[in-house]
Amino acid sequence: MRILITGGTGLIGRHLCKALLGKGHQLTVLSRRPDSVAVNCGATVQALVSLDEWRPDRSFDAVINLAGEPIVDAWWSAKRKQVLRDSRIALTEKLVQCIAAAQQKPAVLLSGSAVGYYGNRGDTGVGEWAGAGNDFAADLCRDWEGSALVVEDYGVRVCLLRTGLVLSASGGLLGRMLLPFKSGLGTRLGNGKQWMSWVHIDDYVAMLLRLLEDEQMRGPFNMTAPNPVTNAEFTRTLAQALHRPALLVAPGAVLKLAMGERAALLLEGQRVLPGKLTAASYQFKFPDLAKALNDILSR
Ligand SMILES: NC(=O)c1ccc[n+]([C@@H]2O[C@H](COP(=O)([O-])OP(=O)(O)OC[C@H]3O[C@@H](n4cnc5c(N)ncnc54)[C@H](OP(=O)(O)O)[C@@H]3O)[C@@H](O)[C@H]2O)c1
C-alpha cells in the first residue's frame, strides 16, 4: 500500500514506520522537518513538508494521522491550548480537504485521539460506548475525532485511535520516568488511586496494523491493554522491574500548583478497556504490566 503518515517522526510513528516498511508498504511522512524523515522513519521514506504539496492527482491507499504538539510539555495558557488544538484539529481539517480533493480517495483513515476523550472516570470501566468528558483534553479529543469523521462522507473508512499511555523506553512518559526511577526517586502521584490505561508499543503497532488491514473495523477503538492499573500499582511495578525503591509521593496540591490545569493529566484518569479489539479477537502480546515493563527494560 502507499501510505501517508502525519506525525511519522514521533514516538509511535517511528515504530509504526519500521513495521510498515517490514511489510513492504511505500511510505510518505508529513513533517515540518523533512531532513529528519529518512533518519527517523527509514531511508526509503519520502518526506512531505506541507499538505499543499498533495495534489489531487496523487493518491494514497491509506492515511494515518498522528501529528500533534506534545500535550503535557508546556503550561496550558490560552495560546498554548490553541497550538494544541491547531496541531491536531486544523491539521486534520486540512487533511480532510486534501482527501476530498483527491481524484482517488484512500480506503481508510486511521486518526489520532486519546483516552482523555472520556474525562475523569474514577473506578468505572470505560468501553468505546462511553461518552466524552467535559474538560479541555476531552474537548480536544472530541473535536479531533469529529474533524476526521468528515471523510466518511467521501466513502473513506475511519478508525479513531483512543490512545492510552504508550510504553516504550525510547520516549513518551515512560522514557522520562526511567531516570528518576533508576535513581531510586520513583514517585507516586497524588493519592495514587487514579487509573493509568497503558499499552506496550508492540501491541499498539500490531493493533494499528489490524485496523489498517481489516475492512470490518471502523469507528472509535480503545488502544490500551486489557489490564489498566492505578498510579500506585504502576509506580510499584516499575520500581520492582528496576529493582529500586519508590517511596516518594508528589502531593496533588503541589502538582496542581506547579502544573496548573495540566496536572489533571497526572492526577485524574480513566480505567479504559479495549472492548472492540478484544471482541475482534485481537490477542495481546503484553496484557500485563509487569511483563510489558520487563520486556521494554530488557531491550
Ligand atoms: N505516546 C502516547 O503515550 C500518547 C498517548 C495518547 C495520545 N497520543 C497521541 O498520539 C499522537 C502520536 O503520539 P507520539 O507519542 O508519537 O507523539 P510525538 O512523539 O510527540 O510526535 C508527534 C509528531 O507530531 C508532529 N507535530 C508536533 N507538533 C506539530 C505541529 N505543531 N504541527 C504539525 N505536526 C506536529 C511532529 O512531527 P514533525 O516534528 O516531524 O513535524 C511529531 O513527530 C499524538 O498526537 C499524541 O497526542 C500519544
Coordinates of C-alpha atoms and ligand atoms in Angstrom, one line a residue:
M1 CA 0.0 0.0 0.0
R2 CA 1.0 3.6 -0.5
I3 CA 0.5 5.2 3.0
L4 CA 0.7 8.8 4.1
I5 CA 1.6 9.3 7.8
T6 CA 1.4 12.6 9.7
G7 CA 3.4 12.7 12.9
G8 CA 5.5 9.8 11.5
T9 CA 8.7 11.1 13.1
G10 CA 7.3 10.8 16.6
L11 CA 7.5 8.1 19.2
I12 CA 4.6 6.0 17.8
G13 CA 5.3 7.0 14.2
R14 CA 8.9 5.7 14.2
H15 CA 7.9 2.3 15.5
L16 CA 5.0 2.2 13.0
C17 CA 7.1 3.1 10.0
K18 CA 9.6 0.3 10.8
A19 CA 6.7 -2.2 11.0
L20 CA 5.1 -1.0 7.8
L21 CA 8.3 -1.0 5.8
G22 CA 8.9 -4.5 7.0
K23 CA 5.6 -5.4 5.4
G24 CA 6.7 -3.8 2.1
H25 CA 4.5 -0.7 2.2
Q26 CA 5.6 2.6 0.5
L27 CA 5.6 5.4 3.0
T28 CA 5.3 9.2 2.8
V29 CA 5.7 11.1 6.0
L30 CA 4.4 14.7 6.5
S31 CA 6.9 16.5 8.6
R32 CA 7.9 20.1 9.4
R33 CA 11.5 18.7 9.5
P34 CA 11.8 16.9 6.2
D35 CA 15.5 16.3 6.7
S36 CA 14.7 14.2 9.8
V37 CA 12.4 11.8 8.0
A38 CA 15.0 9.4 6.5
V39 CA 16.8 9.2 9.8
N40 CA 13.7 8.7 12.0
C41 CA 11.4 6.7 9.6
G42 CA 13.7 4.9 7.2
A43 CA 15.9 5.7 4.2
T44 CA 13.3 4.9 1.6
V45 CA 10.5 7.0 3.2
Q46 CA 9.5 10.1 1.3
A47 CA 9.1 13.4 3.1
L48 CA 6.2 15.8 2.5
V49 CA 6.8 19.2 4.0
S50 CA 3.3 20.6 3.6
L51 CA -0.2 19.2 2.7
D52 CA -0.2 21.9 0.0
E53 CA 2.2 19.5 -1.9
W54 CA -0.6 16.9 -2.0
R55 CA -2.0 17.4 -5.5
P56 CA -5.4 15.9 -6.4
D57 CA -3.8 13.5 -8.9
R58 CA -1.6 12.0 -6.2
S59 CA -3.2 9.0 -4.5
F60 CA -2.6 7.2 -1.2
D61 CA -4.3 3.9 -0.3
A62 CA -4.3 4.8 3.4
V63 CA -3.7 7.8 5.7
I64 CA -2.5 7.5 9.3
N65 CA -2.9 10.8 11.2
L66 CA -0.8 11.0 14.4
A67 CA 0.5 14.6 14.3
G68 CA 0.1 16.8 17.4
E69 CA 2.1 19.1 19.7
P70 CA 3.1 17.3 22.9
I71 CA 0.2 17.9 25.4
V72 CA 2.0 17.8 28.7
D73 CA 5.2 19.7 28.0
A74 CA 4.1 23.4 28.5
W75 CA 1.7 25.4 30.7
W76 CA -1.8 25.5 29.2
S77 CA -2.1 29.2 28.5
A78 CA -4.9 30.2 26.1
K79 CA -2.2 30.5 23.4
R80 CA -0.8 27.0 24.1
K81 CA -4.3 25.5 24.1
Q82 CA -4.8 27.0 20.6
V83 CA -1.5 25.5 19.5
L84 CA -2.5 22.1 20.8
R85 CA -5.9 22.3 19.0
D86 CA -4.5 23.7 15.7
S87 CA -1.7 21.0 15.5
R88 CA -4.5 18.3 15.7
I89 CA -7.8 19.7 14.5
A90 CA -6.7 22.3 12.0
L91 CA -4.2 19.8 10.5
T92 CA -6.9 17.1 10.3
E93 CA -9.3 19.5 8.6
K94 CA -6.6 20.3 6.0
L95 CA -6.0 16.6 5.6
V96 CA -9.8 16.1 5.0
Q97 CA -9.8 18.8 2.4
C98 CA -6.9 17.0 0.6
I99 CA -8.8 13.7 0.7
A100 CA -11.9 15.4 -0.6
A101 CA -10.0 16.9 -3.5
A102 CA -8.1 13.7 -4.3
Q103 CA -9.2 12.0 -7.6
Q104 CA -8.7 8.6 -6.0
K105 CA -9.6 8.5 -2.3
P106 CA -7.7 6.4 0.3
A107 CA -9.6 3.4 1.5
V108 CA -9.0 4.2 5.2
L109 CA -8.1 7.0 7.6
L110 CA -6.7 6.0 11.0
S111 CA -6.8 9.1 13.0
G112 CA -5.5 10.1 16.5
S113 CA -7.3 10.6 19.7
A114 CA -6.6 9.7 23.3
V115 CA -8.2 8.1 26.3
G116 CA -8.5 11.6 27.6
Y117 CA -11.6 11.7 25.4
Y118 CA -13.5 10.1 28.4
G119 CA -12.5 12.7 31.0
N120 CA -12.0 11.7 34.7
R121 CA -14.0 8.5 35.3
G122 CA -12.9 7.3 38.8
D123 CA -13.0 3.5 39.0
T124 CA -15.6 2.8 36.4
G125 CA -14.5 0.6 33.4
V126 CA -14.8 2.6 30.2
G127 CA -15.6 1.0 26.8
E128 CA -15.9 2.7 23.4
W129 CA -19.6 3.2 24.0
A130 CA -19.0 5.8 26.8
G131 CA -19.5 9.5 26.0
A132 CA -16.9 12.3 26.1
G133 CA -15.8 14.1 29.3
N134 CA -16.1 17.8 29.7
D135 CA -12.5 19.1 30.4
F136 CA -10.0 20.6 28.0
A137 CA -8.4 17.3 27.0
A138 CA -11.8 15.7 26.4
D139 CA -13.0 18.6 24.2
L140 CA -9.7 18.4 22.3
C141 CA -10.2 14.7 21.6
R142 CA -13.9 15.0 20.7
D143 CA -13.2 17.8 18.2
W144 CA -10.1 16.0 16.8
E145 CA -12.3 12.9 16.2
G146 CA -15.1 15.0 14.7
S147 CA -12.8 16.6 12.2
A148 CA -11.6 13.2 11.0
L149 CA -15.0 11.6 10.8
V150 CA -16.0 14.1 8.0
V151 CA -14.2 11.9 5.4
E152 CA -16.8 9.1 5.9
D153 CA -18.9 11.4 3.6
Y154 CA -16.4 10.5 0.8
G155 CA -16.7 6.8 1.4
V156 CA -13.5 6.5 3.4
R157 CA -13.4 4.0 6.4
V158 CA -12.4 5.9 9.6
C159 CA -10.8 4.3 12.7
L160 CA -10.3 6.7 15.7
L161 CA -7.3 5.8 17.9
R162 CA -8.3 6.4 21.6
T163 CA -4.7 6.0 22.7
G164 CA -3.6 5.2 26.2
L165 CA -0.2 5.7 27.7
V166 CA 2.2 4.1 25.1
L167 CA 5.1 2.3 26.8
S168 CA 8.5 2.4 25.1
A169 CA 11.9 3.0 26.5
S170 CA 12.7 5.4 23.7
G171 CA 10.4 8.3 24.7
G172 CA 7.0 9.3 26.0
L173 CA 6.1 9.3 29.7
L174 CA 7.9 6.1 30.5
G175 CA 11.1 7.3 28.8
R176 CA 11.0 10.3 31.1
M177 CA 10.2 8.3 34.2
L178 CA 13.2 5.9 33.8
L179 CA 16.0 8.2 35.0
P180 CA 14.3 9.2 38.3
F181 CA 13.1 5.7 38.9
K182 CA 16.5 4.2 38.2
S183 CA 17.9 6.7 40.7
G184 CA 15.6 5.4 43.4
L185 CA 13.4 8.6 43.1
G186 CA 10.3 6.8 41.8
T187 CA 7.3 8.9 42.9
R188 CA 3.6 8.1 43.4
L189 CA 1.4 10.9 42.1
G190 CA -1.2 12.3 44.5
N191 CA -3.2 9.6 46.3
G192 CA -2.2 7.1 43.5
K193 CA -5.8 5.9 43.1
Q194 CA -6.1 7.4 39.5
W195 CA -6.2 4.8 36.7
M196 CA -3.5 4.5 34.1
S197 CA -4.5 2.9 30.9
W198 CA -1.2 1.8 29.3
V199 CA -0.2 -0.2 26.2
H200 CA 3.1 -1.8 25.1
I201 CA 4.3 -0.1 21.9
D202 CA 4.5 -3.5 20.1
D203 CA 0.8 -4.1 20.8
Y204 CA -0.1 -0.6 19.8
V205 CA 1.6 -1.0 16.4
A206 CA 0.1 -4.5 15.9
M207 CA -3.4 -3.1 16.7
L208 CA -2.8 -0.2 14.2
L209 CA -1.8 -2.8 11.5
R210 CA -5.0 -4.8 12.3
L211 CA -7.2 -1.6 11.9
L212 CA -5.3 -0.8 8.6
E213 CA -5.9 -4.2 7.1
D214 CA -9.3 -5.3 8.5
E215 CA -12.1 -3.7 6.5
Q216 CA -14.6 -4.6 9.1
M217 CA -13.0 -2.3 11.7
R218 CA -14.4 1.3 11.9
G219 CA -15.3 3.9 14.5
P220 CA -13.5 4.5 17.9
F221 CA -11.1 2.0 19.3
N222 CA -9.6 2.0 22.8
M223 CA -5.9 1.5 22.1
T224 CA -5.0 0.1 25.5
A225 CA -4.0 -3.1 27.2
P226 CA -6.8 -5.1 28.9
N227 CA -5.4 -4.6 32.4
P228 CA -5.1 -1.0 33.3
V229 CA -3.6 -0.2 36.8
T230 CA -3.8 2.6 39.3
N231 CA -0.9 5.0 39.6
A232 CA 0.1 3.4 42.9
E233 CA 0.4 0.0 41.2
F234 CA 2.2 1.4 38.2
T235 CA 4.7 3.1 40.5
R236 CA 5.2 -0.1 42.5
T237 CA 5.5 -2.3 39.4
L238 CA 8.0 0.0 37.6
A239 CA 10.2 0.2 40.7
Q240 CA 10.1 -3.6 41.1
A241 CA 11.1 -4.1 37.5
L242 CA 14.1 -1.8 38.1
H243 CA 14.9 -3.3 41.5
R244 CA 14.7 0.1 43.1
P245 CA 12.5 1.6 45.9
A246 CA 9.8 4.1 45.1
L247 CA 8.9 5.6 48.4
L248 CA 8.3 9.2 47.4
V249 CA 4.9 10.9 47.0
A250 CA 4.2 14.0 44.9
P251 CA 1.3 15.6 46.7
G252 CA -1.6 16.5 44.4
A253 CA -1.7 20.1 45.7
V254 CA 2.0 20.6 44.8
L255 CA 1.5 19.2 41.3
K256 CA -1.6 21.5 40.7
L257 CA 0.5 24.5 41.8
A258 CA 3.4 23.6 39.6
M259 CA 1.4 22.4 36.5
G260 CA -1.9 24.2 36.7
E261 CA -4.8 22.6 34.7
R262 CA -2.3 20.2 33.1
A263 CA -2.0 18.3 36.4
A264 CA -5.3 16.7 35.6
L265 CA -3.4 14.5 33.1
L266 CA -1.4 13.0 36.0
L267 CA -3.9 13.2 38.9
E268 CA -7.0 12.0 37.1
G269 CA -7.6 9.0 34.9
Q270 CA -9.8 6.5 33.2
R271 CA -10.0 2.7 33.6
V272 CA -10.2 2.1 29.8
L273 CA -10.9 -1.3 28.4
P274 CA -10.2 -2.3 24.8
G275 CA -13.7 -3.8 24.2
K276 CA -13.8 -3.7 20.4
L277 CA -10.3 -5.1 19.7
T278 CA -10.9 -7.9 22.3
A279 CA -14.3 -8.7 20.7
A280 CA -12.5 -8.8 17.3
S281 CA -10.1 -11.5 18.8
Y282 CA -7.0 -9.3 18.9
Q283 CA -4.5 -11.3 21.0
F284 CA -2.4 -9.0 23.2
K285 CA 1.2 -9.9 23.4
F286 CA 1.6 -7.9 26.6
P287 CA -1.7 -7.9 28.6
D288 CA 0.1 -7.5 32.0
L289 CA 2.1 -4.5 33.1
A290 CA 5.0 -6.4 34.8
K291 CA 5.7 -8.4 31.7
A292 CA 5.4 -5.4 29.4
L293 CA 7.9 -3.4 31.5
N294 CA 10.3 -6.3 31.8
D295 CA 10.3 -6.7 28.1
I296 CA 10.8 -3.0 27.4
L297 CA 13.6 -2.6 30.0
S298 CA 15.4 -5.7 28.7
R299 CA 15.8 -4.2 25.2
Ligands
LIG1 N1 2.6 8.5 23.2 C1 1.5 8.4 24.0 O1 1.5 7.8 25.1 C2 0.2 9.0 23.5 C3 -1.0 8.9 24.3 C4 -2.2 9.4 23.9 C5 -2.3 10.1 22.7 N2 -1.1 10.2 21.9 C6 -1.3 11.0 20.6 O2 -0.8 10.2 19.6 C7 -0.1 11.0 18.6 C8 1.3 10.4 18.4 O3 2.0 10.3 19.7 P1 3.5 10.3 19.8 O4 3.8 9.9 21.2 O5 4.2 9.6 18.7 O6 3.8 11.9 19.7 P2 5.2 12.7 19.5 O7 6.4 11.7 19.7 O8 5.2 13.9 20.3 O9 5.2 13.0 17.9 C9 4.2 13.8 17.4 C10 4.6 14.2 16.0 O10 3.6 15.2 15.6 C11 4.3 16.2 14.8 N3 3.9 17.6 15.3 C12 4.1 18.1 16.5 N4 3.7 19.3 16.6 C13 3.2 19.6 15.4 C14 2.6 20.8 14.8 N5 2.5 21.9 15.5 N6 2.2 20.8 13.5 C15 2.4 19.6 12.8 N7 2.9 18.5 13.3 C16 3.3 18.5 14.6 C17 5.8 16.0 14.9 O11 6.3 15.8 13.6 P3 7.4 16.8 12.9 O12 8.2 17.4 14.0 O13 8.1 15.8 12.1 O14 6.6 17.7 12.1 C18 6.0 14.9 15.9 O15 6.9 13.9 15.4 C19 0.0 12.4 19.2 O16 -0.9 13.2 18.6 C20 -0.4 12.2 20.7 O17 -1.1 13.3 21.2 C21 0.1 9.7 22.3

